[in-house]
Structures are given as C-alpha cells and as structure tokens.
Short mmCIF file of C-alpha atoms and ligand atoms in Angstrom, two decimals:
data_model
loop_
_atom_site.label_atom_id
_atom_site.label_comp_id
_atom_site.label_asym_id
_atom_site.label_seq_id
_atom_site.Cartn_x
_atom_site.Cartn_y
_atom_site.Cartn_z
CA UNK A 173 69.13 14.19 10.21
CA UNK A 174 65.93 15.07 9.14
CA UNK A 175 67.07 17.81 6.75
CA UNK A 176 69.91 15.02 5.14
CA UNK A 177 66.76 13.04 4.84
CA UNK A 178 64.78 15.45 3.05
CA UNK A 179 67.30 16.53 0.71
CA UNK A 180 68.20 13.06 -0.26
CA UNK A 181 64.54 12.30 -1.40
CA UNK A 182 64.50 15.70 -2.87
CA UNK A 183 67.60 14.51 -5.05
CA UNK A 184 65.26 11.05 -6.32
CA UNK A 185 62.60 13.22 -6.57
CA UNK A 186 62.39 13.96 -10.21
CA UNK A 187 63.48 10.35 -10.78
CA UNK A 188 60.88 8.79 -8.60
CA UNK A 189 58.14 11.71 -10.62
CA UNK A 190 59.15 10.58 -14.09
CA UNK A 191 59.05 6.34 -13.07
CA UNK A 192 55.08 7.76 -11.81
CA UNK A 193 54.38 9.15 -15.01
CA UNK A 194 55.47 6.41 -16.88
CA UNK A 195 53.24 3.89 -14.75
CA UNK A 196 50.95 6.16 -15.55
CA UNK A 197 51.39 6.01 -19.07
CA UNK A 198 51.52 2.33 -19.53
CA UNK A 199 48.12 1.83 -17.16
CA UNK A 200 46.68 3.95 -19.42
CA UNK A 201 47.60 2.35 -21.94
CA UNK A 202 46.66 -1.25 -20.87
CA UNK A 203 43.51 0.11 -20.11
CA UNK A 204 43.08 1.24 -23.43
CA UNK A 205 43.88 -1.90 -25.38
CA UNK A 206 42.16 -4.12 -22.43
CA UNK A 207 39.31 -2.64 -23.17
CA UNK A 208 38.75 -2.46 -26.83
CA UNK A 209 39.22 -6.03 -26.61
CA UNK A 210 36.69 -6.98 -24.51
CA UNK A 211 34.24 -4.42 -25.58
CA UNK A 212 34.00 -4.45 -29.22
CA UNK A 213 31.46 -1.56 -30.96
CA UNK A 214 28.77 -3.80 -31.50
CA UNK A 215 27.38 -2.00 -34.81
CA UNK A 216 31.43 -2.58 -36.48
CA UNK A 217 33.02 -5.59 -36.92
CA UNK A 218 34.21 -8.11 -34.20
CA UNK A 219 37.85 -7.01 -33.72
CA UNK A 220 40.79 -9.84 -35.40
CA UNK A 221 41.80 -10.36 -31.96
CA UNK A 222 38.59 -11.11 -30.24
CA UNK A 223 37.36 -12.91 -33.18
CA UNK A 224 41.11 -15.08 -32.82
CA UNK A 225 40.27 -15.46 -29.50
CA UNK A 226 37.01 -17.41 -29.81
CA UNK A 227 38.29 -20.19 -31.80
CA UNK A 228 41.41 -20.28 -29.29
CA UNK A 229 38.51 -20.64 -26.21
CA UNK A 230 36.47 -23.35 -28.51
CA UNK A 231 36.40 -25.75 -31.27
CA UNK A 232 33.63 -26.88 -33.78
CA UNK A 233 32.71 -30.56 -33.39
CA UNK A 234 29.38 -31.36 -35.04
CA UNK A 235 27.37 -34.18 -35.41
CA UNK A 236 24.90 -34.59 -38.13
CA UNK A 237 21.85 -36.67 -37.94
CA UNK A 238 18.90 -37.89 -40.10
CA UNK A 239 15.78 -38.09 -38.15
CA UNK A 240 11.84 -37.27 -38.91
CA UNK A 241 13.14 -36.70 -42.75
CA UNK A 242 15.22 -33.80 -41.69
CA UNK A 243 18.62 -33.49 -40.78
CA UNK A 244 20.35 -31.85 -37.47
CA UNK A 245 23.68 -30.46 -36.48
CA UNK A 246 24.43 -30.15 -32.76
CA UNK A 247 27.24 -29.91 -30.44
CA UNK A 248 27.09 -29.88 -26.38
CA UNK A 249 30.04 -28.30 -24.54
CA UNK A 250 31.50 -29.47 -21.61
CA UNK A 251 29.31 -28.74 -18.65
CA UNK A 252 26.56 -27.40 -20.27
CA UNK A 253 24.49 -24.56 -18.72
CA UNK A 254 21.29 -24.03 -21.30
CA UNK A 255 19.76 -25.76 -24.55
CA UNK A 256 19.45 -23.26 -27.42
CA UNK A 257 17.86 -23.99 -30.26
CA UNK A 258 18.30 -22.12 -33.33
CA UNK A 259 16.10 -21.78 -36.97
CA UNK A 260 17.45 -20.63 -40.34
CA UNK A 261 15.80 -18.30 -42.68
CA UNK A 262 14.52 -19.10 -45.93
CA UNK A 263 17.07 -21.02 -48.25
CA UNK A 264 18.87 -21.91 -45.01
CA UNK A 265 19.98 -24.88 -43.23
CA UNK A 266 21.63 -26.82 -40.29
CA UNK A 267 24.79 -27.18 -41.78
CA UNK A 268 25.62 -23.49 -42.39
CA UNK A 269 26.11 -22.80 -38.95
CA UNK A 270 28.91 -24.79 -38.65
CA UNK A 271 32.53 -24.74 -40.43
CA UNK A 272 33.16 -27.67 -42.92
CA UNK A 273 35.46 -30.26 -41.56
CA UNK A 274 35.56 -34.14 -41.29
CA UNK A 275 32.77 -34.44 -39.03
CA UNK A 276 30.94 -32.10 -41.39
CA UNK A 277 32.11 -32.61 -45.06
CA UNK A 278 29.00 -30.59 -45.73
CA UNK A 279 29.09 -27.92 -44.02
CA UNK A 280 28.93 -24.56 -45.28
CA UNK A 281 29.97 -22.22 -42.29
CA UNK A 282 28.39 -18.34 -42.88
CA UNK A 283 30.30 -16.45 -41.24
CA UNK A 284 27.55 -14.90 -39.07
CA UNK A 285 25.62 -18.14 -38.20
CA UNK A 286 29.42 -19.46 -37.29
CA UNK A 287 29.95 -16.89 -35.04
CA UNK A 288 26.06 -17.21 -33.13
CA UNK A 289 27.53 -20.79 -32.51
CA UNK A 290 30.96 -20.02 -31.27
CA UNK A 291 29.41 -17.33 -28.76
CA UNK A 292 27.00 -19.98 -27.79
CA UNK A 293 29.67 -22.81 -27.00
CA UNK A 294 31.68 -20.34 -25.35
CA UNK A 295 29.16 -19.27 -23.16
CA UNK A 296 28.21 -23.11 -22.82
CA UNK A 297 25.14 -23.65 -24.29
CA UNK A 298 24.52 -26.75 -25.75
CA UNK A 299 23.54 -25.65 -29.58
CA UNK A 300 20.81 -27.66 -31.72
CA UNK A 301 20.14 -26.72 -35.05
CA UNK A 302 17.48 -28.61 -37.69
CA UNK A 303 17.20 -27.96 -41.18
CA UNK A 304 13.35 -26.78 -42.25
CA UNK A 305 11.84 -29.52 -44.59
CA UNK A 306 11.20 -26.83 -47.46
CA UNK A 307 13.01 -23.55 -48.63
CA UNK A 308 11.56 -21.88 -45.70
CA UNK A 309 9.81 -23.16 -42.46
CA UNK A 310 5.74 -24.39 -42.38
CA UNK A 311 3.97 -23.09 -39.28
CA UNK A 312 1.35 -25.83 -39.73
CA UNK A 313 3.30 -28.56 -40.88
CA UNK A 314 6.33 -28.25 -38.64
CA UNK A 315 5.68 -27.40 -35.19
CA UNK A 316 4.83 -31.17 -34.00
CA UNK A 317 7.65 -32.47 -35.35
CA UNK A 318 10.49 -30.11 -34.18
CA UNK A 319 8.50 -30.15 -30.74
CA UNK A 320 9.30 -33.69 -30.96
CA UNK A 321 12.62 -33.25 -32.11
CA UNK A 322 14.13 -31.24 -29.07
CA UNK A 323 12.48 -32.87 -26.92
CA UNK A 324 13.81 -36.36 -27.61
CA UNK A 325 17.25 -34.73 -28.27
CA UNK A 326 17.15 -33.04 -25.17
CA UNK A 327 16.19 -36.36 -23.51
CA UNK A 328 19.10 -38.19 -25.53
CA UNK A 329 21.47 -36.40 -23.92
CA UNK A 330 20.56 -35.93 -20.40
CA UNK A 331 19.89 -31.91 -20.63
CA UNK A 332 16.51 -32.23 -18.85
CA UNK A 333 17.30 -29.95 -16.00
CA UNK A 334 18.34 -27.40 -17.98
CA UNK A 335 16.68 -24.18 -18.92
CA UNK A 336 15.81 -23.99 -22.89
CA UNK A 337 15.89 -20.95 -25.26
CA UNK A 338 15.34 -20.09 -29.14
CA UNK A 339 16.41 -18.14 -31.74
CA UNK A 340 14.97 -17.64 -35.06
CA UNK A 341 15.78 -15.47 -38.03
CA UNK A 342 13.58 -14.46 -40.56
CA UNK A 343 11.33 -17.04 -41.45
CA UNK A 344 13.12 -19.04 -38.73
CA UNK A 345 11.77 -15.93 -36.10
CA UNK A 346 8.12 -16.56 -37.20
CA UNK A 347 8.73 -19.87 -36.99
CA UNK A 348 10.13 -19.68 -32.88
CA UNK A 349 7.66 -16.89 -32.18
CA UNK A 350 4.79 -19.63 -33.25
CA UNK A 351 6.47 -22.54 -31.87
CA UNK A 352 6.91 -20.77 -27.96
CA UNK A 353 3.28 -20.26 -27.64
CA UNK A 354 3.70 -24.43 -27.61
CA UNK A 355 6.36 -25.53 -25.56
CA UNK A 356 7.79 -24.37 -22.68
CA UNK A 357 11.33 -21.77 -23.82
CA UNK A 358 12.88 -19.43 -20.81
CA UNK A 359 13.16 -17.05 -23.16
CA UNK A 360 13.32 -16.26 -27.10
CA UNK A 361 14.87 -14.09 -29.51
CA UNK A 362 13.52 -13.15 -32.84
CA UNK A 363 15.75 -11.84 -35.09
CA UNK A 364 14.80 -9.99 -38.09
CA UNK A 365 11.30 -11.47 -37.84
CA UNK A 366 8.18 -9.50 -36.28
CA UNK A 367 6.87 -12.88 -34.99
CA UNK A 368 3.14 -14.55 -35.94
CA UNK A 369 1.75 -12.52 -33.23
CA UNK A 370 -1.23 -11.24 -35.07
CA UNK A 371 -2.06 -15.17 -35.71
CA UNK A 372 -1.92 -16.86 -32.10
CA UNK A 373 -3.28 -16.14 -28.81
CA UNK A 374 -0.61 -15.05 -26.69
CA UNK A 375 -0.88 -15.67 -22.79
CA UNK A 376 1.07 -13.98 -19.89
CA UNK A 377 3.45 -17.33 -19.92
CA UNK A 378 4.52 -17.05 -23.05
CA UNK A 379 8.97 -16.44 -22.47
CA UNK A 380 10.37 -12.70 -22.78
CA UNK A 381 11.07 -12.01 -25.98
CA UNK A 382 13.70 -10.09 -27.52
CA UNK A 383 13.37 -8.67 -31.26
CA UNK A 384 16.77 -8.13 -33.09
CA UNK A 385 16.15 -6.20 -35.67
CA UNK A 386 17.50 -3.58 -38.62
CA UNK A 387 15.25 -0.28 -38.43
CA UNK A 388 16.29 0.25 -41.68
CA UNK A 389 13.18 -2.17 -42.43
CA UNK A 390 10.88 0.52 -41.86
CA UNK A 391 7.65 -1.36 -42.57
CA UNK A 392 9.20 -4.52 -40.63
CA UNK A 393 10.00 -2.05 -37.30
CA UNK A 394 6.60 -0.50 -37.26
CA UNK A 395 4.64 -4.05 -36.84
CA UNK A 396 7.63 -4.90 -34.54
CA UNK A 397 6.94 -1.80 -31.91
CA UNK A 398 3.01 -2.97 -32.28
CA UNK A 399 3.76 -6.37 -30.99
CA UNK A 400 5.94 -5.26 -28.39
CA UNK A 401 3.34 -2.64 -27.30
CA UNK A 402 0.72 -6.13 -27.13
CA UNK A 403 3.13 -8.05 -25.61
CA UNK A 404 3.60 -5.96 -22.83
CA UNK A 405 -0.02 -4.90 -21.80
CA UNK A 406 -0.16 -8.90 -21.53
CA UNK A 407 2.38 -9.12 -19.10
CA UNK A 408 5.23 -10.73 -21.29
CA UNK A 409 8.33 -9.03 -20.82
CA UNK A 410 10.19 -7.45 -24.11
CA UNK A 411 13.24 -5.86 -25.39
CA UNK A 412 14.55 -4.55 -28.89
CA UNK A 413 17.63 -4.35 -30.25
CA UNK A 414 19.00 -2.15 -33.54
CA UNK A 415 21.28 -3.37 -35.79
CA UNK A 416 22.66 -0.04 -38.10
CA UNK A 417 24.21 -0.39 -41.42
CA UNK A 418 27.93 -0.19 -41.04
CA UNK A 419 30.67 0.61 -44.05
CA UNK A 420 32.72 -1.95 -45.65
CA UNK A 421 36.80 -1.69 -44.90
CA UNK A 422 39.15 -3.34 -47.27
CA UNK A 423 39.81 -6.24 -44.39
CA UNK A 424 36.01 -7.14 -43.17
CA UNK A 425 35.77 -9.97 -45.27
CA UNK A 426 38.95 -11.43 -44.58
CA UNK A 427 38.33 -10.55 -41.32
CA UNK A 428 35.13 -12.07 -41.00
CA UNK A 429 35.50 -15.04 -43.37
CA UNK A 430 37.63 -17.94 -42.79
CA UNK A 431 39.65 -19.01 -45.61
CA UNK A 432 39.08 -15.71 -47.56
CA UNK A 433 42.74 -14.37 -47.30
CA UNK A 434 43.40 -10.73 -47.00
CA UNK A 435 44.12 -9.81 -50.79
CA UNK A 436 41.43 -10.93 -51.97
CA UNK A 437 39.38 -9.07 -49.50
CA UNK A 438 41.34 -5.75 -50.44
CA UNK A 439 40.55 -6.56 -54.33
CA UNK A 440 37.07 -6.89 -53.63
CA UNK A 441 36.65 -3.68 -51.56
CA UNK A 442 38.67 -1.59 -54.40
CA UNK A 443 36.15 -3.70 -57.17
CA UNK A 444 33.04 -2.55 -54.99
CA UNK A 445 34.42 0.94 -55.08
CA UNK A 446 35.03 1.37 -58.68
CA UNK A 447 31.67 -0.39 -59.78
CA UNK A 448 30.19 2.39 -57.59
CA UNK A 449 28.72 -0.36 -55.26
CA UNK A 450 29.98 1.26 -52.05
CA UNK A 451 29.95 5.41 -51.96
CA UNK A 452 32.33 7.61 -50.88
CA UNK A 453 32.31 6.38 -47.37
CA UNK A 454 32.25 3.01 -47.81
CA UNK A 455 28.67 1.82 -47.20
CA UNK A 456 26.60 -0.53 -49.68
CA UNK A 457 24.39 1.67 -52.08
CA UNK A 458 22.07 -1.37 -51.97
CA UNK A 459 21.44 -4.62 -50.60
CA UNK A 460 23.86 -7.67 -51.48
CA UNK A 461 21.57 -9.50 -53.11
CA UNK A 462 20.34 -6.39 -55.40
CA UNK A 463 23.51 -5.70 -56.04
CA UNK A 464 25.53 -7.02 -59.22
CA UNK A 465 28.64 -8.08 -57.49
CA UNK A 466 29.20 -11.30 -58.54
CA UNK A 467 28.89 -10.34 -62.29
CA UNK A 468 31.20 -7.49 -61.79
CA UNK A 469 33.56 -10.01 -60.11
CA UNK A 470 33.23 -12.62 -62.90
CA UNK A 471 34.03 -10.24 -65.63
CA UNK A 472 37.10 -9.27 -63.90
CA UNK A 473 37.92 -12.84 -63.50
CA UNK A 474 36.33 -15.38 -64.19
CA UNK A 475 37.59 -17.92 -62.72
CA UNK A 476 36.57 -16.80 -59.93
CA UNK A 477 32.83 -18.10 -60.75
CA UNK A 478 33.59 -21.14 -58.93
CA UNK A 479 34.94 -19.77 -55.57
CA UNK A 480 33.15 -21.52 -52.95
CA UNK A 481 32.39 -18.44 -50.42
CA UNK A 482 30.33 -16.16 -52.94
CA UNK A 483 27.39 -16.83 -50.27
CA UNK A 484 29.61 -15.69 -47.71
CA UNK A 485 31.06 -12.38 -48.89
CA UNK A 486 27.18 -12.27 -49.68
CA UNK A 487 26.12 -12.17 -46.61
CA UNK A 488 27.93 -9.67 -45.29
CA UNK A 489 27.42 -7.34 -48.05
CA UNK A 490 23.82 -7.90 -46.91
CA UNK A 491 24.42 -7.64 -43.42
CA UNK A 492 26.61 -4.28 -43.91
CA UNK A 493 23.70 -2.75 -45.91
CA UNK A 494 21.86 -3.26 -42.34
CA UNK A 495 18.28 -3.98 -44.26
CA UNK A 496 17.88 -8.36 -43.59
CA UNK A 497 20.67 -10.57 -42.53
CA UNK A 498 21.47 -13.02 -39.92
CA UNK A 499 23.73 -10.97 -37.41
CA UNK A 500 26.18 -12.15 -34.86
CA UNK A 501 27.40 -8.71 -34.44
CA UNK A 502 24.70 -8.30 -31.26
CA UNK A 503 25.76 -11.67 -29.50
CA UNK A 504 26.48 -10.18 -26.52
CA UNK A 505 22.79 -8.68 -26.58
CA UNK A 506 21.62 -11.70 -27.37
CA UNK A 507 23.33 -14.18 -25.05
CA UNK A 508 23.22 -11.55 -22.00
CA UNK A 509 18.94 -11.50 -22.76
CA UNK A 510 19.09 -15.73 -22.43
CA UNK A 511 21.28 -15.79 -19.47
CA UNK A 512 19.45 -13.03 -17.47
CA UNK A 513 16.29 -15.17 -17.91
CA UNK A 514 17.01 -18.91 -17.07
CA UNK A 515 15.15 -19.08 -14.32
C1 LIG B 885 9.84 -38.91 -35.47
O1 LIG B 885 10.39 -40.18 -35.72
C2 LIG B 885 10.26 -41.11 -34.67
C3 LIG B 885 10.92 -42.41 -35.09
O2 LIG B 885 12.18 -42.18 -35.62
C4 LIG B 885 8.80 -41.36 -34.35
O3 LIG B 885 8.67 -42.24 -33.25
C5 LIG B 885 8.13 -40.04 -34.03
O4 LIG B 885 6.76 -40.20 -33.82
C6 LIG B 885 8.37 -39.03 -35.13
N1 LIG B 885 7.82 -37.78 -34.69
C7 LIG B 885 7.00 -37.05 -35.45
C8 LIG B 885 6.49 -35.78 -34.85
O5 LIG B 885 6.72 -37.36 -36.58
C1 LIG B 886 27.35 6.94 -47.76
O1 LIG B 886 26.20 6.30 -47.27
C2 LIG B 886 25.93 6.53 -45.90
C3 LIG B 886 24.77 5.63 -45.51
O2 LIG B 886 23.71 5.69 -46.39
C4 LIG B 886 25.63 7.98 -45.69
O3 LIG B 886 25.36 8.23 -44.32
C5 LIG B 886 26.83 8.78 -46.12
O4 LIG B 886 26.54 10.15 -46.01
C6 LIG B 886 27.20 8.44 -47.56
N1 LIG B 886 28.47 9.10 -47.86
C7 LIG B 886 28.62 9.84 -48.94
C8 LIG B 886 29.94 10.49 -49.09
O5 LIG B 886 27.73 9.98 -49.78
#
C-alpha cells in the first residue's frame, strides 16, 4: 500500500518539481517589479508608473487668493494630518506649484514643485503656498506678514490641532530657516539653502531641521556642515540629504513634464547631444541656465520660441546638472523627516 503510494507520488514528482519552480519563478518575479515600483532610485527619475500612479491617488484643486498684497495657492485633502507650508526661490511663485486648469488659469506647474505637492496631498498634508512680494523673499520685510498669513489661514480652515512644517528652497530656505526661529514649525526642511543661521540666535526649540542639498555646491555644502555642526551642540536635531547629478535619457522630459509628448522629448535629447550639451554619457556639461539650449532649439525651429514649457525642460536640465534646483526627486526623504517629527 505504502509502496503503490510512494510510487504514485514518485510518478507526479517531476510534475509537482517543475509547477515549484515556476511559482518560484513568477514570486520572483513579482517581487522584482513590486519593488521597483515602490522603491524608486531616488537620485534617477520617478519611474512612469509611480509617477501615473500619483495623479491616479490625487487630483489638483487650487484655490487662489489675494490677501496682504500677495497672492496664495492652497489645497487641503480630505482628512488632513499636517499644515505644510512651502516658499519659492527667487523668480518664483505660488502658482508654479500647481498644474494650470480652471481653478488656476494661471498656473504654471514645474514639474518638480508639482510633484512636492502631489507627494504632499498624497500623504495628506494640507499644502499652503504664498507668492514673495519681490523677485526673491525680504527677511525684514516679510516675516510679520506671512506669520500672519498662516496663521489666519490655518485658523480659516479649522487646522489648529494640527502639527505645522516648512519648506523652503533657495531664497525660500533662508527665508523658513529665519522665519522658524519665530513661530512655532514641528519641523523644517531647507532645501538648497544653508539657512540665515550666522544672522539669528538660535535656541534649543528651534524644529529639527533637515538640509536638502546638491554637494556639487561645494562652497554652499561647506557653510551647510558648519551650521549643522552649531545646530547640534545646541541641542536642535539635524539631518542632510545629497542630491547627485543624474544623466539625461531621451524620455525624462516627457516623463517628467506633463503635456511635453515623447517626440519631442527624444528630439531634444538627440539636439542636446549634437550641440555637445550632454557628453558621452548623457550628463549636462553645465548648468541649464548657462547653457545655450534654447538658442540651439530656436535655430532648429523656430517656432518653437513660443512653446510654453521652456521653463520646464529648464528646470530639469538644471536639476540633472545636480548644482541648484528645486527637487522632488528626495520626497520620500523629505516627507518621512516631517512625519517622524509631528509630535
Ligand atoms: C493682512 O491683512 C489683514 C486684512 O485683510 C489685516 O487685518 C492684517 O493686519 C494684515 N496683516 C499684516 C501683517 O499686514
Ligand atoms: C560625463 O559626465 C559625468 C559627470 O560629470 C562623468 O562622470 C562621466 O565620466 C562623463 N562621461 C564621459 C564619457 O566623459
């Protein structure tokens, strides 16, 4: 009985070995795909399929007001967990975090200010942005008023209880770093901005701070480990994170700009590469800015002088050279540093 037994199983046995390896195979294969989905290399770009996956999880629906003679965009989720509020650079504004639709008709949407928003609806915070009264933000001039600002927008919508954080980039990081020694943040992040430390007293209150920053910035990353080094001995907690240069790939723009369709993106990448503006490997010889891209695009064709995302493509040049750009490419850094410190 026994022995029938046995030699029956023995007969299935290659049949049951070869369904194994095949589970095998396909487990290994989910696991693969599973998780280069849900953890994207930071320093590249967002994968299509995460990136697709944001707008399926939320949608952009501004509102734009006129208050203190500046103007704000802001959005609150359902069930909102934290307040952030978030300052442009130099030459930015309000509206360029947020796509350009009815509720927005002006609204430029860079596609890495975008992206900070998305990350921070998704992970339900309720997002205010202000636009700075001049090309780049006063220390002196504007602190009372945007102290005001959240404050009575926070009190406008009920959001009392919750905890409050900041970002700032560039002169929008000086601006935050200055602003926290004022009023009360959980914590902050300062992105590509050393903060105004040398100017203020700090105190032992003052929120954990996290710089964001590209190293490539030599001077910029030096005053950066100074402050951190201060910050610490006075009991505030830091952290740092690096953002590397990264090469360009014929899809990152379409990839990472809405409305800028795949061909184009190729055409540009092939441009760059003839012109010499990318090497060999596909990374920016220079910055965006310092780089004579949009000539080189208008001579090829020029009517494409008037195509409304030059700042975008831009700023990711910019960001790719990995020298000064606004960067959602560390949101997980970022929003992972606010949530661990709401309390
Ligand atoms: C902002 O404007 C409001 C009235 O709209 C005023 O009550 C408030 O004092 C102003 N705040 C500042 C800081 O100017
Ligand atoms: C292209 O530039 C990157 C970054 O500066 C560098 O690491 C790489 O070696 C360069 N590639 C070539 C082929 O020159």
């Amino acid at each position: 009985m026994s022995n029938r037994v046995q030699r029956s199983s023995n007969k299935w046995r290659p049949a049951i070995t070869s369904i194994a390896f095949l589970a095998l195979i396909l487990t290994t294969l989910v696991l693969i795909f599973r998780k280069s989905s849900v953890k994207p290399s930071s320093q590249f770009n967002l994968p299509r399929s995460q990136w697709n996956d944001l707008h399926d999880s939320v949608e952009f629906h501004p509102t734009v007001e006129f208050i203190n003679g500046t103007d704000l965009t802001w959005q609150v989720p359902e069930s909102p967990k934290a307040v952030i509020f978030i300052a442009h650079g130099c030459n930015g504004r309000a509206a360029n975090f947020w796509d350009r639709s009815p509720e927005c008709p002006n609204c430029v949407g860079l596609p890495e200010e975008r992206l900070i928003v998305l990350q921070a609806l998704v992970r339900k915070f309720a997002v205010l942005t202000v636009s700075s009264l001049g090309r780049c933000w006063s220390l002196r001039k504007e602190k009372d008023s945007v102290r005001w600002i959240i404050k009575w927008w926070i009190a406008k919508h009920g959001l009392e209880k919750l905890p409050v954080v900041a970002l700032g980039a560039s002169s929008g990081g000086y601006f935050v770093s200055a602003l926290a020694a004022e009023m009360k943040f959980n914590s902050i992040v300062l992105m590509i901005a050393e903060g105004v430390f040398d100017r203020m007293p700090v105190s032992e209150e003052y929120p954990p701070t996290l710089f964001v920053h590209m190293p490539k910035d030599r001077d910029r990353m030096n005053l950066i480990g100074r402050y951190m080094k201060d910050l610490r001995e006075k009991g505030v907690q830091v952290s740092e994170v690096r953002c590397l240069e990264f090469p360009l790939t014929p899809s990152l723009l379409s990839d990472r700009i809405p409305g800028l369709d795949e061909s184009l993106s190729v055409k540009l990448f092939e441009l760059f590469r003839e012109k010499g503006f990318i090497n060999e490997t596909g990374y920016m010889r220079n910055d965006g800015r310092a780089t004579h891209w949009k000539q080189a695009l208008n001579e090829r064709d020029s009517s494409m002088r008037k195509f409304k995302l030059l700042d975008h493509i831009q700023e990711e040049l910019n960001l790719a050279f990995g020298y000064h750009e606004m960067t959602s490419l560390q949101s997980d850094d970022i929003f992972n540093w606010f949530e661990s410190h709401m309390t």
